[in-house]
């Protein structure tokens, strides 16, 4: 049969793919142009501006700013001229692959106001690199990360009045790429829409004494060889049902396990502080083995901990205390044993949205591992990391160029 002998890629129904699609499948997206021409940016400003909510009324991700950035990709022409325009609905073909096969990626970053009144971003180039990797994982077109960052800075400048000034508040930035190939064939999306929206935000959790986690392994968030190490929309929907079950049992977030091994909590990286025999502290987080999202906050926390006390003193931590960081597997049995021996001092979760947030208890096999209570609410290591990170992010402390003004 002619079709069976053809070397051309086939559609799922066995017919040969149109030449253009076959080319895409053969070459992958890497051969497509990544260029974004920032000089073509057009700005259309909103004629009526929204009211900015008071910092105390902020609920994460509820209100969007006045403007958004948007550009599109087509295989013939590459990335379009970028546009900053009033925030508003998109119009998409219902057969677009983003609705069917979910080639969708996103990022989470924040803008802060520094003491000089200027907007700043925290290590944004790390978000750009991660976004590029996520896009590649679902065969979305590549893009010029430097150009995108420049455009994001411009968007932040346009909506700068939305950046809350109170400590611990910031403007959350959500860069997104969706596949917009308007066809049902199960194939890479050769069209895409890249947009960036922003939302002012206060503290993510309003339980200062710490959040509760339920260890879950009958549902998994990620698996070896899977996509848990990328920020893909498709990783999150399957977590909603287990999250609801945990909430019904009285826990705020799921602690995602693979077998007995801890991976992450909710969409946050997980750390424990364990007392050593010599009185110093081990601070342990699971390794980036592909099942864990490589968080910017995680990397920053590890590097701040390693800098104490030789390069910096973390707030209110003794210079005599040595902090030993470890990226290695953590099992629930270990956690329970450390807890029983009185060695499990602190447990905290980290991420752009939550910064550094303490954990108060972890449900596992119908019992709770209860973390010690601390006078100052957060444990000393958790508090030190929170304080220092927010000081760096908000520009009060200069540290290795992590926070840079954006205009
Ligand atoms: C975004 C995210 C994190 C945190 O990453 P940051 O870069 O620190 O914001 C952790 N885990 C998951 C699953 C995430 O999606």
Short mmCIF file of C-alpha atoms and ligand atoms in Angstrom, two decimals:
data_model
loop_
_atom_site.label_atom_id
_atom_site.label_comp_id
_atom_site.label_asym_id
_atom_site.label_seq_id
_atom_site.Cartn_x
_atom_site.Cartn_y
_atom_site.Cartn_z
CA UNK A 1 0.00 0.00 0.00
CA UNK A 2 1.33 3.40 -1.01
CA UNK A 3 0.50 5.07 2.28
CA UNK A 4 2.19 2.41 4.38
CA UNK A 5 5.39 2.71 2.33
CA UNK A 6 5.48 6.51 2.45
CA UNK A 7 8.18 7.97 4.67
CA UNK A 8 6.08 11.10 5.27
CA UNK A 9 4.71 11.40 8.82
CA UNK A 10 1.11 10.28 9.12
CA UNK A 11 -1.85 11.88 10.77
CA UNK A 12 -3.38 9.84 13.62
CA UNK A 13 -5.95 8.51 11.13
CA UNK A 14 -3.19 7.08 8.91
CA UNK A 15 -3.34 9.64 6.09
CA UNK A 16 -0.13 11.51 5.17
CA UNK A 17 0.33 14.86 6.85
CA UNK A 18 0.24 18.03 4.76
CA UNK A 19 3.79 18.98 3.72
CA UNK A 20 3.93 21.98 6.06
CA UNK A 21 2.99 19.95 9.15
CA UNK A 22 5.35 17.13 8.16
CA UNK A 23 8.20 19.65 7.95
CA UNK A 24 7.43 20.76 11.50
CA UNK A 25 7.36 17.23 12.86
CA UNK A 26 10.66 16.47 11.11
CA UNK A 27 12.58 19.58 12.15
CA UNK A 28 11.07 20.25 15.52
CA UNK A 29 10.59 23.78 16.71
CA UNK A 30 14.31 24.45 17.18
CA UNK A 31 14.75 25.41 13.54
CA UNK A 32 12.04 28.06 13.76
CA UNK A 33 12.92 31.66 14.30
CA UNK A 34 13.05 32.85 17.90
CA UNK A 35 13.48 36.49 17.03
CA UNK A 36 11.28 39.07 18.75
CA UNK A 37 11.79 42.61 17.43
CA UNK A 38 11.26 44.91 20.43
CA UNK A 39 11.63 47.99 18.20
CA UNK A 40 8.25 47.11 16.66
CA UNK A 41 6.45 47.39 20.04
CA UNK A 42 3.21 49.35 19.86
CA UNK A 43 1.50 50.72 22.94
CA UNK A 44 -2.22 51.43 23.14
CA UNK A 45 -3.10 52.72 26.57
CA UNK A 46 -6.43 52.13 28.32
CA UNK A 47 -8.73 55.14 28.17
CA UNK A 48 -10.23 54.46 31.59
CA UNK A 49 -8.05 53.09 34.37
CA UNK A 50 -9.27 50.65 37.05
CA UNK A 51 -9.20 51.34 40.75
CA UNK A 52 -6.21 49.72 42.47
CA UNK A 53 -7.32 47.62 45.49
CA UNK A 54 -6.00 48.45 48.97
CA UNK A 55 -3.12 46.16 50.01
CA UNK A 56 -5.17 44.60 52.84
CA UNK A 57 -7.93 43.59 50.38
CA UNK A 58 -5.60 41.78 47.98
CA UNK A 59 -6.44 38.15 47.23
CA UNK A 60 -3.87 36.33 45.09
CA UNK A 61 -4.51 36.56 41.37
CA UNK A 62 -8.00 38.08 41.48
CA UNK A 63 -7.61 41.51 39.95
CA UNK A 64 -5.60 42.17 36.80
CA UNK A 65 -3.85 45.43 35.94
CA UNK A 66 -4.92 47.80 33.15
CA UNK A 67 -2.64 46.45 30.43
CA UNK A 68 -1.20 43.28 28.95
CA UNK A 69 1.59 42.40 26.57
CA UNK A 70 0.78 40.17 23.63
CA UNK A 71 2.50 38.76 20.54
CA UNK A 72 1.77 35.85 18.28
CA UNK A 73 3.79 33.31 16.36
CA UNK A 74 3.13 31.92 12.90
CA UNK A 75 5.49 29.53 11.11
CA UNK A 76 5.72 31.71 7.98
CA UNK A 77 6.46 34.98 9.74
CA UNK A 78 7.85 34.12 13.18
CA UNK A 79 6.98 36.36 16.15
CA UNK A 80 4.70 39.31 15.40
CA UNK A 81 5.22 42.90 16.47
CA UNK A 82 4.68 42.98 20.26
CA UNK A 83 1.75 45.00 21.59
CA UNK A 84 1.00 46.50 24.97
CA UNK A 85 -2.72 47.11 25.08
CA UNK A 86 -5.65 47.31 27.49
CA UNK A 87 -6.25 44.04 29.42
CA UNK A 88 -9.11 42.16 27.81
CA UNK A 89 -10.45 38.88 26.43
CA UNK A 90 -8.73 36.87 23.69
CA UNK A 91 -10.54 35.57 20.65
CA UNK A 92 -9.43 32.06 19.71
CA UNK A 93 -10.49 29.37 17.26
CA UNK A 94 -12.26 26.63 19.27
CA UNK A 95 -10.07 23.98 17.62
CA UNK A 96 -6.90 25.64 18.95
CA UNK A 97 -4.54 23.07 20.40
CA UNK A 98 -4.36 24.89 23.76
CA UNK A 99 -7.96 23.74 24.42
CA UNK A 100 -7.38 20.18 23.24
CA UNK A 101 -3.84 18.95 23.98
CA UNK A 102 -2.66 21.68 26.34
CA UNK A 103 0.66 22.86 24.91
CA UNK A 104 0.57 25.70 27.45
CA UNK A 105 3.40 27.07 29.55
CA UNK A 106 3.53 29.77 32.17
CA UNK A 107 5.87 31.56 34.53
CA UNK A 108 5.44 33.29 37.87
CA UNK A 109 7.55 36.29 38.80
CA UNK A 110 7.06 39.49 40.76
CA UNK A 111 7.79 43.21 40.55
CA UNK A 112 8.56 45.13 43.74
CA UNK A 113 8.96 48.82 44.57
CA UNK A 114 12.41 49.69 45.90
CA UNK A 115 13.22 52.36 48.50
CA UNK A 116 14.05 54.65 45.54
CA UNK A 117 10.43 54.27 44.35
CA UNK A 118 11.55 52.37 41.24
CA UNK A 119 10.13 49.01 40.15
CA UNK A 120 12.46 46.02 40.47
CA UNK A 121 12.45 42.40 39.38
CA UNK A 122 14.01 39.45 41.20
CA UNK A 123 16.34 37.24 39.10
CA UNK A 124 13.98 37.47 36.11
CA UNK A 125 16.46 35.95 33.66
CA UNK A 126 16.01 32.63 35.50
CA UNK A 127 12.28 32.74 34.75
CA UNK A 128 12.99 33.44 31.08
CA UNK A 129 15.36 30.49 30.76
CA UNK A 130 12.91 28.19 32.54
CA UNK A 131 10.07 29.37 30.30
CA UNK A 132 12.14 28.63 27.22
CA UNK A 133 12.78 25.09 28.49
CA UNK A 134 9.09 24.59 29.28
CA UNK A 135 8.15 25.75 25.77
CA UNK A 136 10.63 23.36 24.23
CA UNK A 137 9.24 20.46 26.30
CA UNK A 138 5.84 20.84 24.62
CA UNK A 139 7.37 21.75 21.21
CA UNK A 140 6.17 25.36 21.28
CA UNK A 141 8.28 27.81 19.26
CA UNK A 142 11.46 29.21 20.81
CA UNK A 143 11.65 32.90 21.65
CA UNK A 144 14.34 35.48 22.36
CA UNK A 145 14.39 35.52 26.18
CA UNK A 146 16.31 38.82 26.37
CA UNK A 147 13.76 40.55 24.16
CA UNK A 148 10.84 39.14 26.15
CA UNK A 149 12.37 40.34 29.41
CA UNK A 150 12.80 43.83 27.94
CA UNK A 151 9.11 43.85 26.98
CA UNK A 152 8.05 42.65 30.43
CA UNK A 153 10.05 45.50 32.00
CA UNK A 154 8.23 47.94 29.76
CA UNK A 155 4.84 46.45 30.76
CA UNK A 156 5.77 46.77 34.45
CA UNK A 157 6.73 50.41 33.87
CA UNK A 158 3.40 51.11 32.14
CA UNK A 159 1.42 49.61 35.06
CA UNK A 160 3.86 50.66 37.81
CA UNK A 161 1.11 52.34 39.85
CA UNK A 162 -0.23 48.80 40.50
CA UNK A 163 2.84 47.66 42.45
CA UNK A 164 1.80 47.68 46.14
CA UNK A 165 4.19 49.53 48.43
CA UNK A 166 3.59 47.62 51.70
CA UNK A 167 6.16 45.11 52.84
CA UNK A 168 5.46 41.60 51.57
CA UNK A 169 3.18 42.89 48.80
CA UNK A 170 4.14 42.94 45.13
CA UNK A 171 2.88 42.74 41.58
CA UNK A 172 2.65 39.15 40.38
CA UNK A 173 3.57 38.71 36.71
CA UNK A 174 2.23 35.79 34.70
CA UNK A 175 3.93 35.27 31.33
CA UNK A 176 2.02 32.64 29.33
CA UNK A 177 2.43 30.86 26.00
CA UNK A 178 -0.42 28.88 24.50
CA UNK A 179 -0.49 26.73 21.37
CA UNK A 180 -2.97 28.15 18.87
CA UNK A 181 -2.66 25.74 15.96
CA UNK A 182 -6.27 25.56 14.77
CA UNK A 183 -6.52 21.87 13.86
CA UNK A 184 -7.38 18.66 15.67
CA UNK A 185 -4.45 16.51 14.48
CA UNK A 186 -2.41 15.37 17.44
CA UNK A 187 0.76 17.30 16.63
CA UNK A 188 2.96 20.12 17.86
CA UNK A 189 1.37 23.54 17.72
CA UNK A 190 3.12 25.59 15.04
CA UNK A 191 1.16 28.70 16.03
CA UNK A 192 1.35 30.31 19.44
CA UNK A 193 0.23 33.29 21.46
CA UNK A 194 2.57 34.74 24.06
CA UNK A 195 1.00 37.10 26.56
CA UNK A 196 1.86 38.59 29.93
CA UNK A 197 -0.72 39.63 32.51
CA UNK A 198 -0.17 41.04 35.99
CA UNK A 199 -2.01 41.04 39.31
CA UNK A 200 -1.22 42.88 42.56
CA UNK A 201 -0.74 40.51 45.49
CA UNK A 202 -0.33 40.40 49.26
CA UNK A 203 0.61 37.39 51.43
CA UNK A 204 -0.50 34.14 49.73
CA UNK A 205 -1.54 32.35 52.91
CA UNK A 206 -3.16 34.24 55.74
CA UNK A 207 -2.30 31.64 58.37
CA UNK A 208 0.88 33.05 59.92
CA UNK A 209 1.31 30.10 62.27
CA UNK A 210 2.05 27.85 59.33
CA UNK A 211 0.17 25.73 56.83
CA UNK A 212 -0.91 22.12 57.17
CA UNK A 213 0.11 19.48 54.61
CA UNK A 214 -1.28 16.02 53.89
CA UNK A 215 1.18 13.43 52.55
CA UNK A 216 -0.44 11.83 49.47
CA UNK A 217 0.88 9.05 47.24
CA UNK A 218 -2.23 7.47 45.78
CA UNK A 219 -2.22 10.39 43.37
CA UNK A 220 1.10 11.73 42.08
CA UNK A 221 1.94 15.16 40.72
CA UNK A 222 5.01 14.04 38.81
CA UNK A 223 6.97 10.94 37.91
CA UNK A 224 10.42 10.05 36.57
CA UNK A 225 10.65 11.09 32.93
CA UNK A 226 7.46 13.14 33.23
CA UNK A 227 6.93 16.88 33.07
CA UNK A 228 6.96 17.86 36.77
CA UNK A 229 10.22 19.76 36.27
CA UNK A 230 8.59 22.17 33.82
CA UNK A 231 6.02 24.90 34.36
CA UNK A 232 3.35 23.45 32.09
CA UNK A 233 -0.36 24.12 32.64
CA UNK A 234 -1.04 20.40 32.18
CA UNK A 235 0.78 19.58 35.44
CA UNK A 236 -1.73 21.45 37.59
CA UNK A 237 -5.28 20.37 36.66
CA UNK A 238 -4.71 16.76 37.86
CA UNK A 239 -3.77 18.18 41.29
CA UNK A 240 -7.13 19.86 41.92
CA UNK A 241 -9.07 16.72 42.85
CA UNK A 242 -6.44 15.42 45.35
CA UNK A 243 -6.17 18.98 46.69
CA UNK A 244 -9.94 18.99 47.31
CA UNK A 245 -9.74 15.61 49.09
CA UNK A 246 -6.95 16.95 51.34
CA UNK A 247 -9.02 20.04 52.13
CA UNK A 248 -11.97 17.82 53.10
CA UNK A 249 -9.66 16.12 55.60
CA UNK A 250 -8.68 19.50 57.04
CA UNK A 251 -5.29 20.06 55.35
CA UNK A 252 -4.43 23.18 53.38
CA UNK A 253 -2.09 21.67 50.80
CA UNK A 254 -1.01 18.28 49.48
CA UNK A 255 2.50 17.06 50.21
CA UNK A 256 3.21 15.20 46.97
CA UNK A 257 4.96 11.90 47.51
CA UNK A 258 6.28 9.30 45.10
CA UNK A 259 6.03 6.16 47.19
CA UNK A 260 7.58 7.36 50.46
CA UNK A 261 9.66 10.11 48.92
CA UNK A 262 8.73 13.73 49.37
CA UNK A 263 8.74 15.79 46.17
CA UNK A 264 6.94 19.13 46.70
CA UNK A 265 4.00 20.63 48.59
CA UNK A 266 1.20 22.09 46.47
CA UNK A 267 3.16 24.14 43.91
CA UNK A 268 5.97 24.95 46.32
CA UNK A 269 9.40 23.49 47.02
CA UNK A 270 9.84 21.77 50.39
CA UNK A 271 12.57 22.16 53.04
CA UNK A 272 13.23 20.74 56.50
CA UNK A 273 15.59 21.91 59.23
CA UNK A 274 17.07 19.03 61.24
CA UNK A 275 19.26 19.31 64.35
CA UNK A 276 22.57 17.51 64.03
CA UNK A 277 24.40 15.64 66.77
CA UNK A 278 27.00 18.43 66.89
CA UNK A 279 24.27 21.04 67.46
CA UNK A 280 24.53 22.57 63.98
CA UNK A 281 21.70 22.35 61.45
CA UNK A 282 21.08 20.26 58.36
CA UNK A 283 18.72 21.89 55.89
CA UNK A 284 17.41 19.38 53.42
CA UNK A 285 15.38 19.64 50.22
CA UNK A 286 14.73 16.93 47.62
CA UNK A 287 17.05 16.93 44.57
CA UNK A 288 16.09 18.16 41.08
CA UNK A 289 15.62 14.70 39.60
CA UNK A 290 12.98 15.74 37.06
CA UNK A 291 10.02 15.25 39.41
CA UNK A 292 10.56 18.62 41.08
CA UNK A 293 10.07 22.11 39.70
CA UNK A 294 13.42 23.91 39.78
CA UNK A 295 12.20 26.93 41.75
CA UNK A 296 13.97 30.28 41.62
CA UNK A 297 13.13 30.68 45.33
CA UNK A 298 14.51 27.18 46.06
CA UNK A 299 17.81 28.01 44.36
CA UNK A 300 17.97 31.38 46.13
CA UNK A 301 17.26 29.84 49.56
CA UNK A 302 19.97 27.21 49.05
CA UNK A 303 22.49 29.84 48.09
CA UNK A 304 21.60 32.19 50.99
CA UNK A 305 21.89 29.30 53.46
CA UNK A 306 25.33 28.39 52.09
CA UNK A 307 26.48 32.01 52.46
CA UNK A 308 25.83 32.01 56.24
CA UNK A 309 27.93 32.93 58.17
CA UNK A 310 30.98 33.39 55.92
CA UNK A 311 29.62 35.80 53.27
CA UNK A 312 26.61 37.15 55.14
CA UNK A 313 24.84 36.79 58.46
CA UNK A 314 21.21 35.84 58.05
CA UNK A 315 18.94 37.95 60.32
CA UNK A 316 18.81 36.80 63.96
CA UNK A 317 20.75 33.59 63.29
CA UNK A 318 23.87 33.05 65.35
CA UNK A 319 27.15 33.19 63.46
CA UNK A 320 28.18 30.18 65.51
CA UNK A 321 25.47 28.01 63.95
CA UNK A 322 26.65 26.21 60.83
CA UNK A 323 23.99 25.52 58.23
CA UNK A 324 24.63 22.45 56.09
CA UNK A 325 22.46 22.34 52.97
CA UNK A 326 21.65 19.03 51.31
CA UNK A 327 19.79 18.26 48.11
CA UNK A 328 18.86 14.66 48.72
CA UNK A 329 15.78 12.45 48.94
CA UNK A 330 13.59 12.79 52.06
CA UNK A 331 11.26 9.94 53.06
CA UNK A 332 8.18 10.12 55.27
CA UNK A 333 9.74 7.50 57.58
CA UNK A 334 12.74 9.78 58.05
CA UNK A 335 10.52 12.78 58.76
CA UNK A 336 8.57 10.82 61.37
CA UNK A 337 11.79 9.51 62.96
CA UNK A 338 13.38 12.98 63.13
CA UNK A 339 10.19 14.30 64.64
CA UNK A 340 10.02 11.49 67.26
CA UNK A 341 13.67 12.14 68.20
CA UNK A 342 12.96 15.87 68.65
CA UNK A 343 15.36 16.71 65.81
CA UNK A 344 12.81 18.06 63.29
CA UNK A 345 13.03 21.75 64.15
CA UNK A 346 11.38 23.50 61.21
CA UNK A 347 9.69 22.76 57.96
CA UNK A 348 8.90 25.38 55.32
CA UNK A 349 7.77 25.74 51.71
CA UNK A 350 9.06 28.25 49.19
CA UNK A 351 7.99 29.79 45.90
CA UNK A 352 7.54 33.16 44.23
CA UNK A 353 3.91 33.47 45.36
CA UNK A 354 4.44 32.29 48.97
CA UNK A 355 8.07 33.50 49.42
CA UNK A 356 8.96 31.39 52.50
CA UNK A 357 6.04 29.98 54.50
CA UNK A 358 6.22 27.76 57.61
CA UNK A 359 4.54 24.35 57.85
CA UNK A 360 2.82 23.55 61.15
CA UNK A 361 1.87 19.88 60.68
CA UNK A 362 2.07 17.07 58.15
CA UNK A 363 -0.58 14.36 57.99
CA UNK A 364 0.72 10.89 57.18
CA UNK A 365 -0.86 7.45 57.70
CA UNK A 366 -3.68 8.83 59.85
CA UNK A 367 -1.34 10.66 62.19
CA UNK A 368 0.14 14.14 62.29
CA UNK A 369 3.80 15.01 62.38
CA UNK A 370 3.54 18.21 64.39
CA UNK A 371 6.28 20.81 64.02
CA UNK A 372 7.47 22.55 67.18
CA UNK A 373 5.75 25.85 67.94
CA UNK A 374 7.88 28.96 67.84
CA UNK A 375 7.46 32.07 69.93
CA UNK A 376 7.96 34.36 66.95
CA UNK A 377 5.51 32.23 64.89
CA UNK A 378 8.09 31.28 62.26
CA UNK A 379 11.08 29.17 63.26
CA UNK A 380 14.43 30.99 63.27
CA UNK A 381 15.70 29.64 59.92
CA UNK A 382 12.32 30.17 58.22
CA UNK A 383 12.11 33.71 59.60
CA UNK A 384 15.71 34.54 58.63
CA UNK A 385 15.15 33.39 55.06
CA UNK A 386 11.84 35.23 54.75
CA UNK A 387 13.30 38.48 56.07
CA UNK A 388 16.44 38.37 53.96
CA UNK A 389 14.69 37.31 50.76
CA UNK A 390 12.05 40.04 51.03
CA UNK A 391 14.76 42.61 51.86
CA UNK A 392 16.66 41.62 48.72
CA UNK A 393 13.52 41.49 46.57
CA UNK A 394 12.31 44.88 47.76
CA UNK A 395 15.74 46.42 47.25
CA UNK A 396 16.64 47.14 50.90
CA UNK A 397 19.59 44.73 50.81
CA UNK A 398 21.90 44.39 47.81
CA UNK A 399 22.89 40.78 47.13
CA UNK A 400 24.74 39.49 44.07
CA UNK A 401 22.68 41.54 41.65
CA UNK A 402 19.58 39.42 42.30
CA UNK A 403 17.24 42.40 42.29
CA UNK A 404 17.54 45.01 39.57
CA UNK A 405 15.53 48.12 38.84
CA UNK A 406 13.62 47.74 35.63
CA UNK A 407 13.38 51.29 34.31
C1 LIG B 1 6.33 27.70 40.37
C2 LIG B 1 6.49 26.48 41.19
C3 LIG B 1 7.37 26.42 42.27
C4 LIG B 1 8.13 27.61 42.76
O1 LIG B 1 9.04 28.12 41.83
P1 LIG B 1 9.57 29.61 41.99
O2 LIG B 1 10.44 29.81 40.80
O3 LIG B 1 10.32 29.67 43.26
O4 LIG B 1 8.36 30.48 42.00
C5 LIG B 1 7.52 25.21 42.95
N1 LIG B 1 6.82 24.13 42.58
C6 LIG B 1 5.96 24.14 41.55
C7 LIG B 1 5.23 22.90 41.20
C8 LIG B 1 5.75 25.31 40.84
O5 LIG B 1 4.87 25.35 39.84
#
